[in-house]
Coordinates of C-alpha atoms and ligand atoms in Angstrom, one line a residue:
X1 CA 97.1 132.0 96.6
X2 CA 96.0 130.4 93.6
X3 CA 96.5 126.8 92.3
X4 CA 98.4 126.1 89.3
X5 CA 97.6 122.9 87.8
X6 CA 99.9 121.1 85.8
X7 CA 98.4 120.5 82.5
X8 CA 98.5 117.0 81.3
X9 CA 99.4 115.3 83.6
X10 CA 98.7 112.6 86.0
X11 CA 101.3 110.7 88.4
X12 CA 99.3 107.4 87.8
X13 CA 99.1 106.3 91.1
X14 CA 98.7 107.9 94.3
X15 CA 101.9 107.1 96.0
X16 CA 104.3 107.8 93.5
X17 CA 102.6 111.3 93.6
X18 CA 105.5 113.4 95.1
X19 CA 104.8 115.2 98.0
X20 CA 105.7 118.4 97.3
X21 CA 102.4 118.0 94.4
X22 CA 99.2 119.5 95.9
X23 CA 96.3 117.5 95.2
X24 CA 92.8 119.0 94.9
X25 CA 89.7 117.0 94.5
X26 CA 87.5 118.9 92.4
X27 CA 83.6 118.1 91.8
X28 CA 83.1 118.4 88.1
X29 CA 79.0 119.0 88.4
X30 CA 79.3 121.7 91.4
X31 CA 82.9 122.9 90.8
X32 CA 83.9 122.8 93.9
X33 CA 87.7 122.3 95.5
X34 CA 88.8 121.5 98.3
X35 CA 92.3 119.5 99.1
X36 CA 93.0 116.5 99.3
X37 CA 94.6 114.3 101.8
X38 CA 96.6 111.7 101.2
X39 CA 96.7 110.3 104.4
X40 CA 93.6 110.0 104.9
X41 CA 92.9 108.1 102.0
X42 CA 92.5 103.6 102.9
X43 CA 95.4 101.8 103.2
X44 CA 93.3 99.6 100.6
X45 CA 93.5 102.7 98.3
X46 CA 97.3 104.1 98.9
X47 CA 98.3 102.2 96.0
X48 CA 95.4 102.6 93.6
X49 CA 95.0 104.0 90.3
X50 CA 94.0 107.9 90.3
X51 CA 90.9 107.2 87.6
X52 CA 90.1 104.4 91.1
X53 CA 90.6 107.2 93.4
X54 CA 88.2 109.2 91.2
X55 CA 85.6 106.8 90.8
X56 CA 85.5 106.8 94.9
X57 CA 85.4 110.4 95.2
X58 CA 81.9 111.5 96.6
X59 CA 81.6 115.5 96.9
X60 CA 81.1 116.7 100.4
X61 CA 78.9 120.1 98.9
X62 CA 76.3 118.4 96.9
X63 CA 76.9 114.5 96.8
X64 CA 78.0 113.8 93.0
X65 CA 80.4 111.1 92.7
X66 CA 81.9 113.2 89.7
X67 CA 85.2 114.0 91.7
X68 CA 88.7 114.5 89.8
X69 CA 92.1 115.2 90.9
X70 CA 94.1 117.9 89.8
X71 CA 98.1 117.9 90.2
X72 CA 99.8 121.3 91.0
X73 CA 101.4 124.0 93.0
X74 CA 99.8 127.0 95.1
X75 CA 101.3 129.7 93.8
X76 CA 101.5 134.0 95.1
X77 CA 99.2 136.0 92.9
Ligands
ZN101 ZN1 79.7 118.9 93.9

């Protein structure tokens, strides 16, 4: 399996994400992925801005709070 990210895109705000969009969270300084769920986000945050999301994003391998969200689809190699 391997994730296709839409290019250019963003959905704005987290719920009007659809829900058939995977979401990863992806550490820009380390690089790594891992997914992310929306249902486990704050019900303080379910309506927030992506960049806000972002900016609250801490990375669980090596602590940068350099997180972004990517937008796609696994897809069969
Ligand atoms: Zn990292």
């Amino acid at each position: 399996m391997r994730f296709i990210e839409i290019k250019n895109w963003t959905p704005g705000y987290l719920n009007v994400t659809p829900q058939h969009v995977t979401i990863l969270a992806a550490c820009v300084v380390c690089g790594s992925e891992r997914e992310f769920d929306r249902c486990a986000v704050p019900v303080d945050a379910k309506h927030a801005l992506i960049v806000d999301i972002e900016a609250r994003l801490r990375c669980a391998a090596c602590g940068a709070r350099a997180g972004r969200l990517r937008f796609g689809s696994y897809a069969e190699d």
